[in-house]
Amino acid sequence: MLHPDRLFSSEPIKRGIARDLYSAIKDLPIVSPHGHTDPKWFAQNKAFDNPAELLIQADHYLLRMLYSQGISLESLGIGKNQENVEQDTQKIWALFSKYYYLFQGTPTQLWLDYVFSEVFSINEPLNEKSADTYYQHINSCLKTDAFKPRALFDQFKIETLATTESALDDLSHHKTIRESDWQGNVITAFRPDNVIDPEFEGFEQNLAELSSLTNENLLTFNSYLNSLRTRRAFFKEMGATSTDHGHLSSRTLDLTSPEKEKLYQTIRSGKFTCEEADCFRAQMLTEMAEMSINDGLVMQIHPGVHRNHNDFLFNNFGRDKGADIPIATEYVQNLKPLLNKFGNNPDFTLIIFTLDESTYARELAPLAGHYPALKTGPAWWFNDSPEGMRRYRQQVTETAGFYNTVGFNDDTRAFLSIPARHDLARRMDSVMLAELVSDHRLTETQAHTLAYDLTYTLAKKAYKI
């Protein structure tokens, strides 16, 4: 199913250069510095239950496409009321296989075809007729030791894998991994959205738990900040090298101490406006930046997503079911307070992601091409595709260069797709570099160095791995 020259140019000279570049990097170890796989998999190292649970039910890329075509989440085995939810995983797989054609032309098909071919050695197309063959073969593979999480981690040549945990997580699975005799490097990342976003569901209860965990009363803004410092220190002790912030916007503020205290008390009263909540989030990004300078954790901001846009899905099925929609996002004015305060500090690293491609050349590349602390994150989420990667490189490189970027990260919940995603990124970087060589803008020696750095070095350096 997989053509060896997939994604490469049909023009012979460019294709030949891309082949040469790709052959030099395709087997490099995978560094996955940001993602959402479950650390429990690697802590417990239990066999995955079945193909449907592993490959369908946890993948919001699949869920959103199928739901858009009128296929209910209940029919895919997802829902709170078990009476209405399909329990037969083979039927779920058959339904998915019937509609697999919906993913033609999408990166999802590229990832899954790679998994079927390279991980499970299946080389016939997935459709309604082949569904049972696929299910039985994958299911039998999952029962073997070779397909347990740690074995796959090693098979995929993963050098480092970062998961992402809430600020309130006890990190027990990471502790289990660290105390085991397994050598796989699985680290965590600090995600404090649920304790710094006043509009996050259960915010007050979350703060009560934060208070209990850190022995801080949270009566003052300083006490609140101390509790967050304590949690960051715990995460760093457990291997974290980065923080992650999924705010709606990239807005930052630099308020005075009395203003911060007043705003905090308003938030704690529960009687705040949407603007006050946004101001608090904006100030907290600046506070998180200052903490990063002190504790050395790399700061990531993933803004620009209206999460859980479909109220019906959110109320009935919860978060992360595919109802997230990109929104226009401004960076120049929003980041100015934070960058004016910390952007010139050599001890600070800020990685900014975007889903608003119109900002690549106009805002993010010029900002990253100036401020020493700022790097641009790779094409992310909705732009994590061959076309999205090409647009990113074309628009960012001319102003920021390659070395104000941070390589690639997969940002995935779908464990088996990690090698597929990294392979796609390596192919697209080879394509882009081959074009520059064929245009005589780079030598082949320079292109080979860049290919290696984009694949391996930049991520390790940016994320302090």
CSV table of C-alpha atoms in Angstrom, one decimal:
chain,number,residue,atom,x,y,z
A,1,MET,CA,0.0,0.0,0.0
A,2,LEU,CA,2.8,2.4,0.8
A,3,HIS,CA,4.7,3.8,-2.1
A,4,PRO,CA,8.4,4.4,-1.2
A,5,ASP,CA,8.4,7.8,-2.9
A,6,ARG,CA,5.1,9.0,-1.3
A,7,LEU,CA,5.1,12.8,-0.9
A,8,PHE,CA,8.2,13.2,-3.0
A,9,SER,CA,8.2,15.4,-6.1
A,10,SER,CA,7.5,13.8,-9.5
A,11,GLU,CA,10.4,15.9,-10.9
A,12,PRO,CA,13.4,13.5,-11.1
A,13,ILE,CA,16.1,15.8,-9.8
A,14,LYS,CA,14.1,17.0,-6.7
A,15,ARG,CA,12.9,13.4,-6.1
A,16,GLY,CA,16.5,12.1,-6.2
A,17,ILE,CA,17.7,14.7,-3.7
A,18,ALA,CA,14.7,14.1,-1.4
A,19,ARG,CA,15.3,10.4,-1.4
A,20,ASP,CA,19.0,10.9,-0.5
A,21,LEU,CA,18.1,13.3,2.4
A,22,TYR,CA,15.3,11.1,3.7
A,23,SER,CA,17.5,8.0,3.6
A,24,ALA,CA,20.0,9.7,6.0
A,25,ILE,CA,17.3,10.6,8.6
A,26,LYS,CA,14.5,8.1,8.3
A,27,ASP,CA,16.0,5.7,11.0
A,28,LEU,CA,17.0,8.4,13.5
A,29,PRO,CA,15.6,8.0,17.0
A,30,ILE,CA,12.2,9.6,17.7
A,31,VAL,CA,12.2,12.6,20.1
A,32,SER,CA,8.6,13.3,21.0
A,33,PRO,CA,8.8,16.4,23.3
A,34,HIS,CA,5.0,17.1,23.5
A,35,GLY,CA,2.1,14.8,23.3
A,36,HIS,CA,-0.9,13.2,25.1
A,37,THR,CA,-0.3,9.5,25.3
A,38,ASP,CA,-1.3,7.8,28.5
A,39,PRO,CA,1.6,7.1,30.9
A,40,LYS,CA,-0.4,4.2,32.4
A,41,TRP,CA,0.4,2.2,29.2
A,42,PHE,CA,4.1,2.3,29.9
A,43,ALA,CA,3.8,2.0,33.7
A,44,GLN,CA,1.6,-1.1,33.6
A,45,ASN,CA,2.8,-2.5,30.3
A,46,LYS,CA,-0.5,-4.4,29.8
A,47,ALA,CA,-1.6,-5.6,26.4
A,48,PHE,CA,-3.9,-3.2,24.6
A,49,ASP,CA,-7.5,-4.6,24.8
A,50,ASN,CA,-8.7,-4.6,21.1
A,51,PRO,CA,-8.2,-2.7,17.8
A,52,ALA,CA,-11.3,-0.5,18.3
A,53,GLU,CA,-10.2,0.9,21.7
A,54,LEU,CA,-6.6,1.4,20.6
A,55,LEU,CA,-7.1,2.8,17.1
A,56,ILE,CA,-10.6,4.4,17.0
A,57,GLN,CA,-12.0,5.4,20.3
A,58,ALA,CA,-9.1,7.6,21.6
A,59,ASP,CA,-8.5,9.4,18.2
A,60,HIS,CA,-10.5,12.6,17.9
A,61,TYR,CA,-9.4,12.9,14.3
A,62,LEU,CA,-11.4,9.8,13.5
A,63,LEU,CA,-14.3,10.7,15.7
A,64,ARG,CA,-14.8,14.2,14.2
A,65,MET,CA,-14.9,12.9,10.6
A,66,LEU,CA,-17.2,10.0,11.3
A,67,TYR,CA,-19.5,12.2,13.4
A,68,SER,CA,-19.6,14.8,10.6
A,69,GLN,CA,-21.1,12.1,8.4
A,70,GLY,CA,-23.9,11.2,10.8
A,71,ILE,CA,-22.2,8.3,12.5
A,72,SER,CA,-23.1,8.4,16.2
A,73,LEU,CA,-20.5,8.2,18.9
A,74,GLU,CA,-22.6,5.6,20.6
A,75,SER,CA,-22.2,3.3,17.6
A,76,LEU,CA,-18.4,3.7,18.0
A,77,GLY,CA,-18.6,2.5,21.6
A,78,ILE,CA,-18.5,6.0,23.3
A,79,GLY,CA,-21.1,7.3,25.7
A,80,LYS,CA,-22.2,7.5,29.4
A,81,ASN,CA,-25.3,5.4,29.0
A,82,GLN,CA,-24.0,1.9,28.4
A,83,GLU,CA,-27.5,0.6,27.3
A,84,ASN,CA,-27.2,2.7,24.1
A,85,VAL,CA,-23.5,2.2,23.5
A,86,GLU,CA,-22.2,-0.5,21.2
A,87,GLN,CA,-20.2,-3.0,23.2
A,88,ASP,CA,-19.1,-5.3,20.4
A,89,THR,CA,-15.7,-4.0,19.4
A,90,GLN,CA,-15.7,-6.1,16.2
A,91,LYS,CA,-18.9,-4.4,15.1
A,92,ILE,CA,-17.3,-1.0,15.9
A,93,TRP,CA,-14.3,-1.9,13.7
A,94,ALA,CA,-16.6,-3.1,10.9
A,95,LEU,CA,-18.5,0.3,11.0
A,96,PHE,CA,-15.2,2.2,10.9
A,97,SER,CA,-13.9,0.1,8.0
A,98,LYS,CA,-17.0,0.7,6.0
A,99,TYR,CA,-16.5,4.4,6.2
A,100,TYR,CA,-12.7,4.4,6.0
A,101,TYR,CA,-12.9,5.9,2.5
A,102,LEU,CA,-14.0,9.2,4.2
A,103,PHE,CA,-10.4,9.8,5.1
A,104,GLN,CA,-9.0,9.8,1.5
A,105,GLY,CA,-6.7,12.7,1.0
A,106,THR,CA,-6.3,13.5,4.7
A,107,PRO,CA,-3.2,13.0,6.9
A,108,THR,CA,-5.3,10.6,9.0
A,109,GLN,CA,-5.2,8.1,6.1
A,110,LEU,CA,-1.5,8.6,5.7
A,111,TRP,CA,-0.9,7.9,9.4
A,112,LEU,CA,-3.3,4.9,9.6
A,113,ASP,CA,-2.0,3.3,6.3
A,114,TYR,CA,1.5,3.5,7.8
A,115,VAL,CA,0.3,1.8,11.0
A,116,PHE,CA,-1.4,-1.0,9.1
A,117,SER,CA,1.5,-1.6,6.8
A,118,GLU,CA,4.6,-0.9,8.9
A,119,VAL,CA,3.4,-1.9,12.4
A,120,PHE,CA,0.9,-4.7,11.6
A,121,SER,CA,2.3,-5.8,8.2
A,122,ILE,CA,-1.1,-5.6,6.5
A,123,ASN,CA,-0.8,-4.8,2.8
A,124,GLU,CA,-4.4,-4.8,1.5
A,125,PRO,CA,-6.7,-1.8,1.6
A,126,LEU,CA,-9.0,-1.4,4.6
A,127,ASN,CA,-12.7,-1.5,3.5
A,128,GLU,CA,-15.9,-3.3,4.4
A,129,LYS,CA,-14.7,-6.6,2.8
A,130,SER,CA,-11.4,-6.7,4.6
A,131,ALA,CA,-12.7,-5.5,8.0
A,132,ASP,CA,-12.8,-8.9,9.7
A,133,THR,CA,-9.4,-9.9,8.4
A,134,TYR,CA,-7.9,-6.6,9.7
A,135,TYR,CA,-9.6,-7.0,13.1
A,136,GLN,CA,-8.6,-10.6,13.6
A,137,HIS,CA,-5.0,-10.0,12.6
A,138,ILE,CA,-4.6,-6.8,14.7
A,139,ASN,CA,-6.3,-8.4,17.7
A,140,SER,CA,-4.1,-11.5,17.6
A,141,CYS,CA,-1.0,-9.2,17.4
A,142,LEU,CA,-2.1,-7.2,20.4
A,143,LYS,CA,-2.1,-10.4,22.5
A,144,THR,CA,1.6,-10.9,22.0
A,145,ASP,CA,4.5,-9.5,24.1
A,146,ALA,CA,5.9,-7.8,21.0
A,147,PHE,CA,2.8,-5.5,20.9
A,148,LYS,CA,2.8,-4.4,24.5
A,149,PRO,CA,3.5,-0.7,25.1
A,150,ARG,CA,7.1,-0.9,26.2
A,151,ALA,CA,8.0,-3.3,23.3
A,152,LEU,CA,6.4,-1.0,20.8
A,153,PHE,CA,8.1,2.0,22.3
A,154,ASP,CA,11.5,0.3,21.8
A,155,GLN,CA,10.5,-1.0,18.3
A,156,PHE,CA,9.5,2.6,17.3
A,157,LYS,CA,13.0,3.8,18.3
A,158,ILE,CA,11.6,6.4,20.6
A,159,GLU,CA,14.3,8.0,22.6
A,160,THR,CA,12.1,10.4,24.6
A,161,LEU,CA,8.4,10.6,24.9
A,162,ALA,CA,6.7,13.5,26.8
A,163,THR,CA,3.1,13.1,28.1
A,164,THR,CA,1.0,16.0,29.4
A,165,GLU,CA,-0.6,16.0,32.9
A,166,SER,CA,-2.8,18.3,34.9
A,167,ALA,CA,-1.2,20.4,37.7
A,168,LEU,CA,-3.2,18.2,40.1
A,169,ASP,CA,-2.0,14.9,38.8
A,170,ASP,CA,-0.1,12.7,41.3
A,171,LEU,CA,2.2,11.4,38.5
A,172,SER,CA,2.0,7.9,40.0
A,173,HIS,CA,2.4,6.3,36.6
A,174,HIS,CA,5.6,8.3,36.0
A,175,LYS,CA,6.8,7.2,39.4
A,176,THR,CA,6.2,3.6,38.5
A,177,ILE,CA,8.1,4.0,35.2
A,178,ARG,CA,11.0,5.6,37.0
A,179,GLU,CA,11.2,2.8,39.6
A,180,SER,CA,11.0,0.0,37.0
A,181,ASP,CA,14.0,-1.6,35.3
A,182,TRP,CA,12.8,-0.5,31.9
A,183,GLN,CA,15.0,2.1,30.2
A,184,GLY,CA,12.4,3.9,28.2
A,185,ASN,CA,12.5,7.7,28.8
A,186,VAL,CA,8.9,8.8,29.4
A,187,ILE,CA,8.7,12.3,30.9
A,188,THR,CA,5.8,14.5,31.9
A,189,ALA,CA,4.8,18.1,31.1
A,190,PHE,CA,3.1,20.6,33.5
A,191,ARG,CA,-0.4,21.6,32.2
A,192,PRO,CA,-2.0,24.0,34.7
A,193,ASP,CA,-5.1,25.2,32.7
A,194,ASN,CA,-7.5,23.7,35.2
A,195,VAL,CA,-6.1,25.8,38.1
A,196,ILE,CA,-5.3,29.1,36.3
A,197,ASP,CA,-8.4,29.4,34.0
A,198,PRO,CA,-11.3,30.7,36.1
A,199,GLU,CA,-13.7,29.5,33.4
A,200,PHE,CA,-12.4,25.9,33.5
A,201,GLU,CA,-15.1,23.6,34.8
A,202,GLY,CA,-14.7,22.8,38.5
A,203,PHE,CA,-12.2,25.7,39.0
A,204,GLU,CA,-13.0,26.3,42.6
A,205,GLN,CA,-12.9,22.6,43.5
A,206,ASN,CA,-9.6,22.4,41.6
A,207,LEU,CA,-8.1,25.2,43.7
A,208,ALA,CA,-9.3,23.4,46.9
A,209,GLU,CA,-7.4,20.4,45.8
A,210,LEU,CA,-4.3,22.5,44.9
A,211,SER,CA,-4.4,24.0,48.4
A,212,SER,CA,-4.5,20.6,49.9
A,213,LEU,CA,-1.6,19.3,47.8
A,214,THR,CA,0.7,22.2,48.6
A,215,ASN,CA,-0.4,23.2,52.1
A,216,GLU,CA,-1.0,26.7,50.9
A,217,ASN,CA,-4.2,28.5,52.0
A,218,LEU,CA,-4.5,30.4,48.7
A,219,LEU,CA,-6.0,33.4,50.5
A,220,THR,CA,-3.6,35.8,48.8
A,221,PHE,CA,-2.2,35.9,45.3
A,222,ASN,CA,1.3,35.2,46.6
A,223,SER,CA,0.1,32.1,48.4
A,224,TYR,CA,-1.6,31.0,45.2
A,225,LEU,CA,1.6,31.5,43.2
A,226,ASN,CA,3.6,29.6,45.8
A,227,SER,CA,1.3,26.7,45.4
A,228,LEU,CA,2.0,26.6,41.6
A,229,ARG,CA,5.7,26.9,42.2
A,230,THR,CA,5.5,23.8,44.5
A,231,ARG,CA,3.6,21.8,41.8
A,232,ARG,CA,6.1,22.9,39.1
A,233,ALA,CA,9.0,21.7,41.3
A,234,PHE,CA,7.3,18.4,41.8
A,235,PHE,CA,6.8,18.0,38.0
A,236,LYS,CA,10.4,18.9,37.4
A,237,GLU,CA,11.6,16.4,40.0
A,238,MET,CA,9.5,13.8,38.1
A,239,GLY,CA,11.3,14.6,34.8
A,240,ALA,CA,9.3,17.5,33.3
A,241,THR,CA,11.3,19.9,31.1
A,242,SER,CA,8.3,21.9,29.9
A,243,THR,CA,5.0,23.5,30.7
A,244,ASP,CA,2.0,23.7,28.4
A,245,HIS,CA,-0.8,26.2,28.2
A,246,GLY,CA,-3.9,25.8,26.1
A,247,HIS,CA,-5.5,29.2,26.5
A,248,LEU,CA,-8.0,30.6,24.0
A,249,SER,CA,-5.8,33.5,23.1
A,250,SER,CA,-2.1,34.4,23.5
A,251,ARG,CA,-3.0,37.6,25.5
A,252,THR,CA,-0.6,38.5,28.2
A,253,LEU,CA,-0.6,41.3,30.8
A,254,ASP,CA,1.9,42.8,33.3
A,255,LEU,CA,-0.2,44.3,36.1
A,256,THR,CA,1.1,45.9,39.3
A,257,SER,CA,1.1,44.0,42.5
A,258,PRO,CA,-2.0,45.7,43.9
A,259,GLU,CA,-3.8,45.2,40.6
A,260,LYS,CA,-2.9,41.5,40.6
A,261,GLU,CA,-4.1,41.0,44.2
A,262,LYS,CA,-7.4,42.8,43.4
A,263,LEU,CA,-8.0,40.7,40.3
A,264,TYR,CA,-7.2,37.5,42.2
A,265,GLN,CA,-9.7,38.3,44.9
A,266,THR,CA,-12.4,39.1,42.3
A,267,ILE,CA,-11.7,35.7,40.7
A,268,ARG,CA,-11.9,33.9,44.0
A,269,SER,CA,-15.2,35.6,44.9
A,270,GLY,CA,-16.8,33.8,41.9
A,271,LYS,CA,-18.3,37.1,40.8
A,272,PHE,CA,-16.2,37.9,37.8
A,273,THR,CA,-16.9,39.0,34.2
A,274,CYS,CA,-15.6,37.2,31.1
A,275,GLU,CA,-13.1,40.1,30.6
A,276,GLU,CA,-11.8,39.7,34.2
A,277,ALA,CA,-11.4,36.0,33.6
A,278,ASP,CA,-9.4,36.7,30.4
A,279,CYS,CA,-7.3,39.3,32.2
A,280,PHE,CA,-6.5,36.7,34.9
A,281,ARG,CA,-5.4,34.1,32.3
A,282,ALA,CA,-3.3,36.8,30.5
A,283,GLN,CA,-1.6,37.8,33.8
A,284,MET,CA,-1.0,34.1,34.6
A,285,LEU,CA,0.9,33.5,31.4
A,286,THR,CA,3.3,36.2,32.4
A,287,GLU,CA,3.6,34.7,35.9
A,288,MET,CA,4.3,31.3,34.3
A,289,ALA,CA,7.0,32.9,32.2
A,290,GLU,CA,8.7,34.3,35.3
A,291,MET,CA,8.5,30.9,37.0
A,292,SER,CA,10.1,29.4,33.9
A,293,ILE,CA,13.1,31.7,34.2
A,294,ASN,CA,13.5,30.6,37.8
A,295,ASP,CA,13.0,26.8,37.4
A,296,GLY,CA,14.2,26.3,33.8
A,297,LEU,CA,11.0,24.7,32.4
A,298,VAL,CA,10.4,25.5,28.8
A,299,MET,CA,7.1,27.3,28.2
A,300,GLN,CA,4.7,26.3,25.5
A,301,ILE,CA,1.5,28.2,24.5
A,302,HIS,CA,-1.1,26.5,22.3
A,303,PRO,CA,-3.7,29.2,21.7
A,304,GLY,CA,-6.4,29.7,19.1
A,305,VAL,CA,-8.9,26.9,19.6
A,306,HIS,CA,-12.5,27.2,20.5
A,307,ARG,CA,-12.6,24.0,22.5
A,308,ASN,CA,-15.8,21.9,22.8
A,309,HIS,CA,-17.7,24.0,20.3
A,310,ASN,CA,-20.5,21.5,20.1
A,311,ASP,CA,-22.4,21.9,23.4
A,312,PHE,CA,-24.4,18.7,22.8
A,313,LEU,CA,-21.2,16.6,22.5
A,314,PHE,CA,-19.5,18.3,25.5
A,315,ASN,CA,-22.5,17.8,27.8
A,316,ASN,CA,-23.1,14.2,26.8
A,317,PHE,CA,-19.7,12.9,26.0
A,318,GLY,CA,-17.2,15.3,27.6
A,319,ARG,CA,-13.9,16.8,26.4
A,320,ASP,CA,-11.8,15.8,23.4
A,321,LYS,CA,-14.4,14.4,21.2
A,322,GLY,CA,-13.5,16.3,18.1
A,323,ALA,CA,-15.6,19.4,18.5
A,324,ASP,CA,-12.7,21.9,18.6
A,325,ILE,CA,-12.5,24.6,16.0
A,326,PRO,CA,-9.6,27.0,15.2
A,327,ILE,CA,-10.1,30.7,15.6
A,328,ALA,CA,-8.2,33.8,14.4
A,329,THR,CA,-5.5,34.7,16.9
A,330,GLU,CA,-3.4,37.8,17.3
A,331,TYR,CA,0.2,37.7,18.6
A,332,VAL,CA,2.0,41.0,18.2
A,333,GLN,CA,0.0,43.0,20.7
A,334,ASN,CA,-1.0,40.0,22.9
A,335,LEU,CA,2.6,38.9,23.5
A,336,LYS,CA,4.1,42.3,23.9
A,337,PRO,CA,3.7,42.6,27.7
A,338,LEU,CA,5.3,39.2,28.3
A,339,LEU,CA,8.1,39.6,25.7
A,340,ASN,CA,8.9,43.2,26.8
A,341,LYS,CA,9.5,41.8,30.3
A,342,PHE,CA,11.2,38.4,29.5
A,343,GLY,CA,11.8,38.1,25.8
A,344,ASN,CA,15.4,39.2,26.0
A,345,ASN,CA,16.2,36.9,28.9
A,346,PRO,CA,18.7,34.1,27.9
A,347,ASP,CA,17.3,31.9,30.6
A,348,PHE,CA,13.8,31.8,29.1
A,349,THR,CA,12.4,29.7,26.2
A,350,LEU,CA,8.9,30.3,24.9
A,351,ILE,CA,7.5,28.1,22.1
A,352,ILE,CA,4.4,29.5,20.4
A,353,PHE,CA,2.1,27.4,18.3
A,354,THR,CA,-0.7,28.6,16.1
A,355,LEU,CA,-3.7,27.3,14.1
A,356,ASP,CA,-4.0,30.7,12.3
A,357,GLU,CA,-1.7,30.3,9.4
A,358,SER,CA,-2.3,33.9,8.4
A,359,THR,CA,0.0,34.9,11.3
A,360,TYR,CA,3.1,32.8,10.1
A,361,ALA,CA,4.8,35.4,8.0
A,362,ARG,CA,3.1,38.5,9.4
A,363,GLU,CA,3.5,38.0,13.1
A,364,LEU,CA,5.1,34.8,14.4
A,365,ALA,CA,8.2,34.6,12.1
A,366,PRO,CA,9.1,38.2,12.6
A,367,LEU,CA,8.7,37.9,16.4
A,368,ALA,CA,10.7,34.7,16.6
A,369,GLY,CA,13.3,36.2,14.2
A,370,HIS,CA,13.9,38.9,16.8
A,371,TYR,CA,13.3,37.9,20.4
A,372,PRO,CA,16.0,35.5,21.7
A,373,ALA,CA,13.5,33.7,24.0
A,374,LEU,CA,10.9,33.0,21.3
A,375,LYS,CA,10.7,30.0,19.0
A,376,THR,CA,7.9,28.9,16.7
A,377,GLY,CA,6.3,25.6,17.2
A,378,PRO,CA,5.7,23.3,14.2
A,379,ALA,CA,2.6,23.0,12.1
A,380,TRP,CA,0.1,21.8,14.7
A,381,TRP,CA,-3.2,19.9,15.0
A,382,PHE,CA,-5.4,21.0,12.0
A,383,ASN,CA,-2.2,22.0,10.1
A,384,ASP,CA,-0.3,18.7,10.9
A,385,SER,CA,-0.4,17.6,7.3
A,386,PRO,CA,1.8,17.6,4.2
A,387,GLU,CA,0.3,20.8,3.0
A,388,GLY,CA,0.3,22.4,6.4
A,389,MET,CA,4.0,21.5,6.9
A,390,ARG,CA,4.9,22.9,3.5
A,391,ARG,CA,3.0,26.2,4.2
A,392,TYR,CA,4.7,26.5,7.6
A,393,ARG,CA,8.2,26.1,6.2
A,394,GLN,CA,7.6,28.4,3.3
A,395,GLN,CA,6.2,31.2,5.4
A,396,VAL,CA,8.3,31.0,8.5
A,397,THR,CA,11.8,30.2,7.2
A,398,GLU,CA,12.2,33.3,5.1
A,399,THR,CA,12.1,35.5,8.2
A,400,ALA,CA,12.9,33.3,11.2
A,401,GLY,CA,15.2,30.8,9.5
A,402,PHE,CA,15.3,27.1,10.5
A,403,TYR,CA,17.0,27.6,13.8
A,404,ASN,CA,14.3,29.7,15.4
A,405,THR,CA,12.0,26.6,15.1
A,406,VAL,CA,12.0,23.5,17.2
A,407,GLY,CA,11.8,20.6,14.8
A,408,PHE,CA,8.7,18.4,15.0
A,409,ASN,CA,6.4,17.2,17.7
A,410,ASP,CA,3.5,14.9,17.1
A,411,ASP,CA,1.1,16.1,19.9
A,412,THR,CA,-0.9,12.9,19.7
A,413,ARG,CA,-3.0,10.6,21.9
A,414,ALA,CA,-2.7,7.8,19.3
A,415,PHE,CA,0.4,6.0,20.4
A,416,LEU,CA,0.7,3.8,17.2
A,417,SER,CA,0.6,6.9,15.0
A,418,ILE,CA,3.8,8.4,16.5
A,419,PRO,CA,6.3,6.8,14.0
A,420,ALA,CA,3.8,7.5,11.2
A,421,ARG,CA,3.7,11.2,12.0
A,422,HIS,CA,7.4,11.6,12.4
A,423,ASP,CA,8.0,9.7,9.1
A,424,LEU,CA,5.7,12.2,7.4
A,425,ALA,CA,7.5,15.2,8.9
A,426,ARG,CA,10.9,13.7,7.9
A,427,ARG,CA,9.6,13.2,4.3
A,428,MET,CA,8.2,16.8,4.1
A,429,ASP,CA,11.4,18.3,5.5
A,430,SER,CA,13.4,16.3,2.9
A,431,VAL,CA,11.0,17.6,0.2
A,432,MET,CA,11.4,21.2,1.3
A,433,LEU,CA,15.2,21.0,1.5
A,434,ALA,CA,15.4,19.2,-1.8
A,435,GLU,CA,13.6,22.2,-3.4
A,436,LEU,CA,16.2,24.6,-1.9
A,437,VAL,CA,19.1,22.4,-3.2
A,438,SER,CA,17.6,22.2,-6.7
A,439,ASP,CA,17.2,25.9,-6.7
A,440,HIS,CA,20.9,26.3,-5.7
A,441,ARG,CA,19.9,28.0,-2.5
A,442,LEU,CA,21.5,25.3,-0.3
A,443,THR,CA,24.3,22.9,-0.9
A,444,GLU,CA,23.6,19.2,-0.4
A,445,THR,CA,26.0,19.3,2.6
A,446,GLN,CA,24.0,22.1,4.2
A,447,ALA,CA,20.7,20.3,3.4
A,448,HIS,CA,22.0,17.1,5.1
A,449,THR,CA,23.0,19.0,8.2
A,450,LEU,CA,19.6,20.8,8.3
A,451,ALA,CA,17.7,17.5,7.8
A,452,TYR,CA,19.5,16.0,10.8
A,453,ASP,CA,18.9,19.1,13.0
A,454,LEU,CA,15.2,19.4,12.0
A,455,THR,CA,14.7,15.7,12.8
A,456,TYR,CA,16.7,15.4,16.0
A,457,THR,CA,18.8,18.2,17.3
A,458,LEU,CA,16.4,21.1,17.5
A,459,ALA,CA,13.8,19.4,19.5
A,460,LYS,CA,16.3,18.1,22.1
A,461,LYS,CA,17.9,21.6,22.4
A,462,ALA,CA,14.6,23.5,22.6
A,463,TYR,CA,13.0,21.2,25.1
A,464,LYS,CA,16.3,20.7,27.1
A,465,ILE,CA,16.2,16.9,26.7
